[in-house]
mmCIF file of C-alpha atoms in Angstrom:
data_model
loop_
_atom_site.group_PDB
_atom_site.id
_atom_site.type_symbol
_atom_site.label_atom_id
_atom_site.label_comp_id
_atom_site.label_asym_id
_atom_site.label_seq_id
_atom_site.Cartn_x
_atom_site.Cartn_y
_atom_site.Cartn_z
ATOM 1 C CA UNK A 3 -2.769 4.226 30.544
ATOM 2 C CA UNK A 4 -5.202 5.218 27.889
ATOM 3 C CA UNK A 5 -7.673 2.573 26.637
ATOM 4 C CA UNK A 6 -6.280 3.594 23.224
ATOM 5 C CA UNK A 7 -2.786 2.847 24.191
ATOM 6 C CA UNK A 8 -3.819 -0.229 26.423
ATOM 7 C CA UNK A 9 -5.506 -1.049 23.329
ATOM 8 C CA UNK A 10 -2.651 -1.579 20.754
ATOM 9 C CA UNK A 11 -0.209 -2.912 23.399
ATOM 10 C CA UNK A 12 -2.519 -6.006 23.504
ATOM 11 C CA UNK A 13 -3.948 -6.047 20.007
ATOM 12 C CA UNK A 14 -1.706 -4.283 17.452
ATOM 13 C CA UNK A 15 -0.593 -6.116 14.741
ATOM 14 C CA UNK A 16 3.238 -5.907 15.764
ATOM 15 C CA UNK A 17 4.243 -9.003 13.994
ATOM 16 C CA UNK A 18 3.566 -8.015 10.965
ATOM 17 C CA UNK A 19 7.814 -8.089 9.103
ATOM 18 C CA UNK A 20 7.716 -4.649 8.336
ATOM 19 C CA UNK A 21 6.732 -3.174 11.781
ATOM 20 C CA UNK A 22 9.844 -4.731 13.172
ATOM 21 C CA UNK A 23 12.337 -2.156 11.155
ATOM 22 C CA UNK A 24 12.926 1.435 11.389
ATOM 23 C CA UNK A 25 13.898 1.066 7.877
ATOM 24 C CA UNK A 26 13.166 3.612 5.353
ATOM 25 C CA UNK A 27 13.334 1.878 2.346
ATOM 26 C CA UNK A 28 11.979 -1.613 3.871
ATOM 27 C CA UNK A 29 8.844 0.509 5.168
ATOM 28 C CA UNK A 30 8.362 2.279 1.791
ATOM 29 C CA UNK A 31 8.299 -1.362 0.147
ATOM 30 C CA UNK A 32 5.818 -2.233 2.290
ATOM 31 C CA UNK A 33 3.532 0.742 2.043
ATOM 32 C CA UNK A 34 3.910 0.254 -1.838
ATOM 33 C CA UNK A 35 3.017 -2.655 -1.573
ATOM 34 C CA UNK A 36 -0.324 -2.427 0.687
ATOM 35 C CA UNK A 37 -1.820 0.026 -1.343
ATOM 36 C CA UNK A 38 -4.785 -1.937 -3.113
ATOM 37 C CA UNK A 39 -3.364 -5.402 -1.688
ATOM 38 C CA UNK A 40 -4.765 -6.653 1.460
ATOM 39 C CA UNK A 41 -2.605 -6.996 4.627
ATOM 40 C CA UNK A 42 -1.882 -11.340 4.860
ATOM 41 C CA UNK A 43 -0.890 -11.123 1.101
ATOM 42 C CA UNK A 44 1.948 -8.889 1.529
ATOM 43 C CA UNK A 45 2.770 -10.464 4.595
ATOM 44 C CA UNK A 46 3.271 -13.644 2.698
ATOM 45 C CA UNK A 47 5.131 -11.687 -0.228
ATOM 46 C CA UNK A 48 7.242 -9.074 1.236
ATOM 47 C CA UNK A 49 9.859 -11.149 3.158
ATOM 48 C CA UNK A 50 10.809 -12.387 -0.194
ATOM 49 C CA UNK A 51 10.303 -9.536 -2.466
ATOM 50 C CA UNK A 52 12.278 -7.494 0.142
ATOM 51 C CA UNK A 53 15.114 -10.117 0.587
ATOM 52 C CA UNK A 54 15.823 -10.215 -3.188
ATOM 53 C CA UNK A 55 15.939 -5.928 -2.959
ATOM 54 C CA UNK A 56 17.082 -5.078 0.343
ATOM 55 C CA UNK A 57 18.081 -1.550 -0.884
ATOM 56 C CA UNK A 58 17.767 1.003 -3.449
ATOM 57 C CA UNK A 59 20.892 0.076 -5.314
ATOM 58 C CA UNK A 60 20.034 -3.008 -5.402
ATOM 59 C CA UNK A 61 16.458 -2.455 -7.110
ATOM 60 C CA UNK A 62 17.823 -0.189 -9.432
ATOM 61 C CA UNK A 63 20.659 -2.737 -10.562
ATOM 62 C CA UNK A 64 17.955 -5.268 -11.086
ATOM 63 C CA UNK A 65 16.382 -3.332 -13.259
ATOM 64 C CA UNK A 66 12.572 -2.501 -14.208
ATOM 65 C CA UNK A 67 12.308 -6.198 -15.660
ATOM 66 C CA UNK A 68 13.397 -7.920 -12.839
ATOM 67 C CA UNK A 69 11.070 -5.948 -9.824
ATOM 68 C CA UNK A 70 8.182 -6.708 -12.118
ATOM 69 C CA UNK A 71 8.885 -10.358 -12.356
ATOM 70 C CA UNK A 72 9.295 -10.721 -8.725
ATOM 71 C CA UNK A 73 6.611 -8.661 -7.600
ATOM 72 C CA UNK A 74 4.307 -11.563 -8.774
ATOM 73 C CA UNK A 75 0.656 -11.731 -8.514
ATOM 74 C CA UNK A 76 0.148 -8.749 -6.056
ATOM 75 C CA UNK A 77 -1.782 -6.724 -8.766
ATOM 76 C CA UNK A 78 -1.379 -3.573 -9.898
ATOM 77 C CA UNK A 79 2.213 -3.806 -11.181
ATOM 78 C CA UNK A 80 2.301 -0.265 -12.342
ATOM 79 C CA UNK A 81 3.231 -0.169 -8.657
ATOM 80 C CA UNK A 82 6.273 -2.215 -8.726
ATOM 81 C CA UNK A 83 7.328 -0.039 -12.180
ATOM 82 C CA UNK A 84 7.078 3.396 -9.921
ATOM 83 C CA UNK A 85 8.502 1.637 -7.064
ATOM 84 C CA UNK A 86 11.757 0.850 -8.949
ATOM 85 C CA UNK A 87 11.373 4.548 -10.452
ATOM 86 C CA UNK A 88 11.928 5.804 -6.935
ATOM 87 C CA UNK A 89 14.792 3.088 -6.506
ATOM 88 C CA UNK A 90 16.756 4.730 -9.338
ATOM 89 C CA UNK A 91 16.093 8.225 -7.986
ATOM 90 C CA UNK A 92 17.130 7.244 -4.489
ATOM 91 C CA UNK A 93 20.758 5.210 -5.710
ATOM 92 C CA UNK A 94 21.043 8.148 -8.271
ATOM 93 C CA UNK A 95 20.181 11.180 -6.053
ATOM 94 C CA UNK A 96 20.107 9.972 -2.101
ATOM 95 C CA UNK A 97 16.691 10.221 -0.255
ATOM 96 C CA UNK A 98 14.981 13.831 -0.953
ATOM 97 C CA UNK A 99 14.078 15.698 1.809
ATOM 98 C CA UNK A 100 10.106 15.530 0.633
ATOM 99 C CA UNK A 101 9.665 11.912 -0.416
ATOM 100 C CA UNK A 102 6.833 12.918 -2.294
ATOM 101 C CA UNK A 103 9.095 14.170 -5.009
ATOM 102 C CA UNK A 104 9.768 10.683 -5.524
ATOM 103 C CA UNK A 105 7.765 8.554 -8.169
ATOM 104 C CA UNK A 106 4.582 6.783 -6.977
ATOM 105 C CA UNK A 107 5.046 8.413 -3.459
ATOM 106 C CA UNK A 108 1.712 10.823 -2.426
ATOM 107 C CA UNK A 109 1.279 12.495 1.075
ATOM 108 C CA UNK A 110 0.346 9.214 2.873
ATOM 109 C CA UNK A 111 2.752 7.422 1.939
ATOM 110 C CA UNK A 112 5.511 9.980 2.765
ATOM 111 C CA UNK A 113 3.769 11.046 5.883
ATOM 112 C CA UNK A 114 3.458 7.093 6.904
ATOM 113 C CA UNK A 115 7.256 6.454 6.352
ATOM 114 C CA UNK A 116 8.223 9.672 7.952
ATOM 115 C CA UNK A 117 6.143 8.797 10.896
ATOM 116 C CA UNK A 118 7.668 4.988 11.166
ATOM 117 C CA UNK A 119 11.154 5.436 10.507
ATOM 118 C CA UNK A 120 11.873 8.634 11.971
ATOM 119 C CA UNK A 121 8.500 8.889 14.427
ATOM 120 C CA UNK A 122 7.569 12.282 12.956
ATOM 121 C CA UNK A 123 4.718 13.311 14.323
ATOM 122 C CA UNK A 124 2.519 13.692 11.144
ATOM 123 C CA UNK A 125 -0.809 12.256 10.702
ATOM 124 C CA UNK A 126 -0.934 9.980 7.793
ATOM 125 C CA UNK A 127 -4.701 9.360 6.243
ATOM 126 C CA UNK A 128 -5.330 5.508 4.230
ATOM 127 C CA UNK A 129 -8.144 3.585 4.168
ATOM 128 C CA UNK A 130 -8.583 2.445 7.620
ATOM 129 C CA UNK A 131 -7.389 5.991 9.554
ATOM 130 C CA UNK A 132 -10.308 7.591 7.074
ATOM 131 C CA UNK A 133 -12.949 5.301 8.141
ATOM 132 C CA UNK A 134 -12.427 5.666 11.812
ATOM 133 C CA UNK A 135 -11.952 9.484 11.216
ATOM 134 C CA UNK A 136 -15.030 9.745 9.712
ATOM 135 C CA UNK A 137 -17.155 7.667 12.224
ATOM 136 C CA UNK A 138 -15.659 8.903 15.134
ATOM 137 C CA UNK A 139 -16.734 12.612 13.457
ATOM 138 C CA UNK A 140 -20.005 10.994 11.885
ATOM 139 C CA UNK A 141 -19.606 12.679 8.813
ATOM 140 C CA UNK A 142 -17.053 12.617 5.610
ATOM 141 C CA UNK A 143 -14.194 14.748 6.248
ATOM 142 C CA UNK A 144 -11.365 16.298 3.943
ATOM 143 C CA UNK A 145 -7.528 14.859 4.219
ATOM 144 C CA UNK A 146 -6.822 17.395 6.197
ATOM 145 C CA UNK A 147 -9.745 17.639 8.450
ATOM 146 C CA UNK A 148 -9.346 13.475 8.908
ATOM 147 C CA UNK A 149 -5.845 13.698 9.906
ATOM 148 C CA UNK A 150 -6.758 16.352 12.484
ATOM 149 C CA UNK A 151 -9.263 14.115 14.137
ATOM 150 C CA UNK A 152 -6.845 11.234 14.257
ATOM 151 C CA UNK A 153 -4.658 13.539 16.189
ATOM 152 C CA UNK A 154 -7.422 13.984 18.527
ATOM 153 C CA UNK A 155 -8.592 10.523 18.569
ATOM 154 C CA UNK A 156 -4.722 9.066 18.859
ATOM 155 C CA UNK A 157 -4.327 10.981 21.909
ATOM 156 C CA UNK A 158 -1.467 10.473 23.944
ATOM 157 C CA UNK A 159 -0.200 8.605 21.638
ATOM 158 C CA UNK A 160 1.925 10.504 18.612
ATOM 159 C CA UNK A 161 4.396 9.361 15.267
ATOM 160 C CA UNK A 162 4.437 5.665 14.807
ATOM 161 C CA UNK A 163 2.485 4.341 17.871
ATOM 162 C CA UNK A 164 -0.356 6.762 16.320
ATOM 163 C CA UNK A 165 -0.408 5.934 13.288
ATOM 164 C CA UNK A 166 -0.448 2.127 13.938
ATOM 165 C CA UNK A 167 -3.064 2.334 16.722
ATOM 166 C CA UNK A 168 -5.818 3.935 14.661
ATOM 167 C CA UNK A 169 -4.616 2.170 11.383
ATOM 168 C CA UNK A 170 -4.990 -1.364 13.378
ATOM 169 C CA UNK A 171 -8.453 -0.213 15.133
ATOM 170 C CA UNK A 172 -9.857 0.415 11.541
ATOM 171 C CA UNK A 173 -8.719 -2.989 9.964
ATOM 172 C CA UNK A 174 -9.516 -5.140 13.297
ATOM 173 C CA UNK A 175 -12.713 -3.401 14.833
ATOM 174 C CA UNK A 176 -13.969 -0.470 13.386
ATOM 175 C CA UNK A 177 -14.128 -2.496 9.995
ATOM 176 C CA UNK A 178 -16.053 -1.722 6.909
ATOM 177 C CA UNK A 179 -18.827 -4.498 7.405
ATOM 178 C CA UNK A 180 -20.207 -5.850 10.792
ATOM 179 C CA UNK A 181 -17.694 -3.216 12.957
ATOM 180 C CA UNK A 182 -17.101 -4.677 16.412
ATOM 181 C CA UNK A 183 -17.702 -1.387 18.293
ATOM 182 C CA UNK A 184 -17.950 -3.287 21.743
ATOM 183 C CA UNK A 185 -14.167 -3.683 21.229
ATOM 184 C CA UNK A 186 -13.397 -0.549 19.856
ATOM 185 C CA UNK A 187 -11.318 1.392 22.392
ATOM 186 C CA UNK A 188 -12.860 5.019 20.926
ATOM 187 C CA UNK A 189 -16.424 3.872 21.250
ATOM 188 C CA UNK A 190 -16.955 6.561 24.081
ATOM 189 C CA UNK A 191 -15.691 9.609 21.419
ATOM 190 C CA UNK A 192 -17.572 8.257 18.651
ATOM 191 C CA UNK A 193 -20.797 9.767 16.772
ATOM 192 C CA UNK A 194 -21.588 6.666 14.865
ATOM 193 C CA UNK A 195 -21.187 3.680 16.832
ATOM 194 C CA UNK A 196 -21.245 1.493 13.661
ATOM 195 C CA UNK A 197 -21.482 2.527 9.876
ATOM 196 C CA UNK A 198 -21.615 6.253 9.258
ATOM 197 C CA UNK A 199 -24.913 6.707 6.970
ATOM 198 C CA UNK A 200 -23.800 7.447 3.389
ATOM 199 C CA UNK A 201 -20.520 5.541 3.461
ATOM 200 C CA UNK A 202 -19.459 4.381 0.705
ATOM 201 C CA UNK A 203 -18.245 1.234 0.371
ATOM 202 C CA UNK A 204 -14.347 0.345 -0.250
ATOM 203 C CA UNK A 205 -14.968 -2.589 -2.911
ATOM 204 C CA UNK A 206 -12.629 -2.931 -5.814
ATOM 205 C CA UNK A 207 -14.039 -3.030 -9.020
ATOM 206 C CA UNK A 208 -14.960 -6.515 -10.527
ATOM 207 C CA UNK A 209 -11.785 -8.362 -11.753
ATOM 208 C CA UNK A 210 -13.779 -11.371 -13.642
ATOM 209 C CA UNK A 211 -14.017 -10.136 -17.118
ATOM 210 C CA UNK A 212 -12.071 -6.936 -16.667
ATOM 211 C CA UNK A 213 -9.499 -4.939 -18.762
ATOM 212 C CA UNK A 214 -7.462 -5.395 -15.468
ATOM 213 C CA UNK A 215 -7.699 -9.789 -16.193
ATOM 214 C CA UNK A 216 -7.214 -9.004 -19.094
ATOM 215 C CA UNK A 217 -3.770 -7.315 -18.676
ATOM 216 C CA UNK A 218 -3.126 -9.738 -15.912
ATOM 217 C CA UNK A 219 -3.511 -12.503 -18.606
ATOM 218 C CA UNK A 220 -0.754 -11.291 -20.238
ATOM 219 C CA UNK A 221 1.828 -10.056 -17.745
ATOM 220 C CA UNK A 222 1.345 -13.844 -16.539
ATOM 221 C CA UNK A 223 2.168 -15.233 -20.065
ATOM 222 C CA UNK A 224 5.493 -12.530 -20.367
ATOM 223 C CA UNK A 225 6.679 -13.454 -16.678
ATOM 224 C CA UNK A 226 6.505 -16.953 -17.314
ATOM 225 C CA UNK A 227 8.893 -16.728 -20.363
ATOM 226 C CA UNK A 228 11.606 -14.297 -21.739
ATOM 227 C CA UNK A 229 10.271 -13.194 -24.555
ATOM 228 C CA UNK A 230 6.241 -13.914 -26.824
ATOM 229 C CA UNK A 231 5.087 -13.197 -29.786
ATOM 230 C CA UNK A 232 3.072 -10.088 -29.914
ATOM 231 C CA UNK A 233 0.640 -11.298 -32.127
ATOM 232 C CA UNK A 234 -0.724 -13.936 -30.073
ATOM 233 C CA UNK A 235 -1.502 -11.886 -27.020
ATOM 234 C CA UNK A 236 -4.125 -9.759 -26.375
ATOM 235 C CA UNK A 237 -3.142 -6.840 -28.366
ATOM 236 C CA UNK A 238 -5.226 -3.868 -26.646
ATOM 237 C CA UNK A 239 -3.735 -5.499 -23.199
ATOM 238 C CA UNK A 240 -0.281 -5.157 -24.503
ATOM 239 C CA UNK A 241 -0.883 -1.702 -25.807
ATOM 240 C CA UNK A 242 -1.758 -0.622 -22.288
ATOM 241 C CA UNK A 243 1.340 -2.362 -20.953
ATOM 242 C CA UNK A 244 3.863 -1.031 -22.864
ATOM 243 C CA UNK A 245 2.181 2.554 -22.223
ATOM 244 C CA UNK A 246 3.073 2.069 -18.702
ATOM 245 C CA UNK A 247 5.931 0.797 -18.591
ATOM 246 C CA UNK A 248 5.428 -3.241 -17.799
ATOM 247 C CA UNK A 249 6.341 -4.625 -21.310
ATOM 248 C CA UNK A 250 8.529 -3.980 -24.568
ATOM 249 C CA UNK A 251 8.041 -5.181 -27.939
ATOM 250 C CA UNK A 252 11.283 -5.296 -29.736
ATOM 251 C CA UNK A 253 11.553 -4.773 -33.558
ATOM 252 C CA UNK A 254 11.288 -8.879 -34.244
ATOM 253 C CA UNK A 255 7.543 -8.621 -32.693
ATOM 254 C CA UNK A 256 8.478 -10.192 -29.484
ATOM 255 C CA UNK A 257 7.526 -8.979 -26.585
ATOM 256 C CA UNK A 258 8.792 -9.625 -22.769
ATOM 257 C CA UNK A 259 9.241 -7.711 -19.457
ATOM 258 C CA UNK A 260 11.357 -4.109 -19.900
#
């Protein structure tokens, strides 16, 4: 057995809910869902948020209003807006053969589905592949150069196990800050042995005083109640909103959830 397949039978992260279906639309929740949110948060919200929409249909029934409202305080909720885009396309259409013709879904994220649910054996690049990619090579890489290496670096295992492996080794050893490269089962194959010089770091921008709180402000204010004045919300915040998609102001000056 390989130490990187010795590795992730002892220390994957195989109780995470989501690892335990072959489910494509359950996985495609989830990978919604962790991009920009960190892994114990959606751990804690997508039992729920997936028990309420447990298919396609029954997101797209719900409609745009309701996915929003549930999808809570994860952030971002442009993401739960494209997510029930794709919902709609799915009940409307069936699943396309190249998810990425579906809304909000790039080359990860189809490559990462494809490679859980059906164990495709396609690379998929996110944050933690990248980093691992890149140290192991000890320089920055293109997509397509970093899923190469991963292929390399994954070796013997392929698909799923793959991807998981080398996703898990990024978040658990090889991590941005103070990487535990004693543990690291690819320590022998890699040029850095720590932080690649010039990497940048992975930080969000600061939410305190942000347009972002600022919009958060007020998608808490239309979640909590069905429908609020317009004029006593923060009218650029709203604006935004209702460009993307997350709000509505009817023609009485109310505004809620679409």
């Amino acid at each position: 057995m390989t130490e990187i397949t010795a590795w992730f039978a002892r220390n994957g992260r195989h109780d995470l809910p989501w690892r335990r279906t072959r489910d494509r639309w359950a996985v495609l929740v989830s990978e919604v869902m962790l991009h920009q949110t960190q892994v114990p948060r959606v751990a804690a919200a997508w039992p729920e948020f997936y028990g309420r929409f447990p298919t396609p249909g029954a997101m797209a029934d719900a409609g745009p209003g309701a996915v929003i409202q549930a999808w809570g305080t994860l952030g971002y909720p442009r993401r739960a807006r494209r997510l029930w885009e794709a919902a709609a396309a799915i009940t409307a259409h069936g699943w396309p053969d190249d998810l990425t013709s579906l809304p909000g879904v790039g080359r990860y994220t189809a490559r990462a589905v494809a490679a859980q649910c059906d164990d495709a054996d396609l690379p998929a690049v996110e944050v933690n592949g990248r980093r691992v990619a890149e140290r192991a090579a000890g320089r920055a890489l293109s997509d397509r150069d970093a899923e190469a290496v991963l292929v390399d670096l994954g070796a013997p295992l392929r698909g799923r196990d793959r991807l998981l492996a080398l996703m898990d080794v990024g978040a658990l050893v090889c991590r941005p800050r103070d990487p535990q490269c004693d543990a690291c089962p690819l320590r022998r194959r890699c040029a850095t042995r720590g932080a690649r010089a010039g990497e940048r770091g992975s930080r969000q921008p600061r939410y305190e005083g942000s347009f972002r709180q600022r919009r958060g402000r007020v998608m808490a204010r239309l979640r909590a109640r069905e429908a609020v004045e317009a004029r006593s919300l923060d009218a650029d915040a709203l604006a935004s909103l209702v460009d993307d998609g997350l709000a509505v102001v009817d023609r009485d000056a109310m505004a809620r959830l679409p």
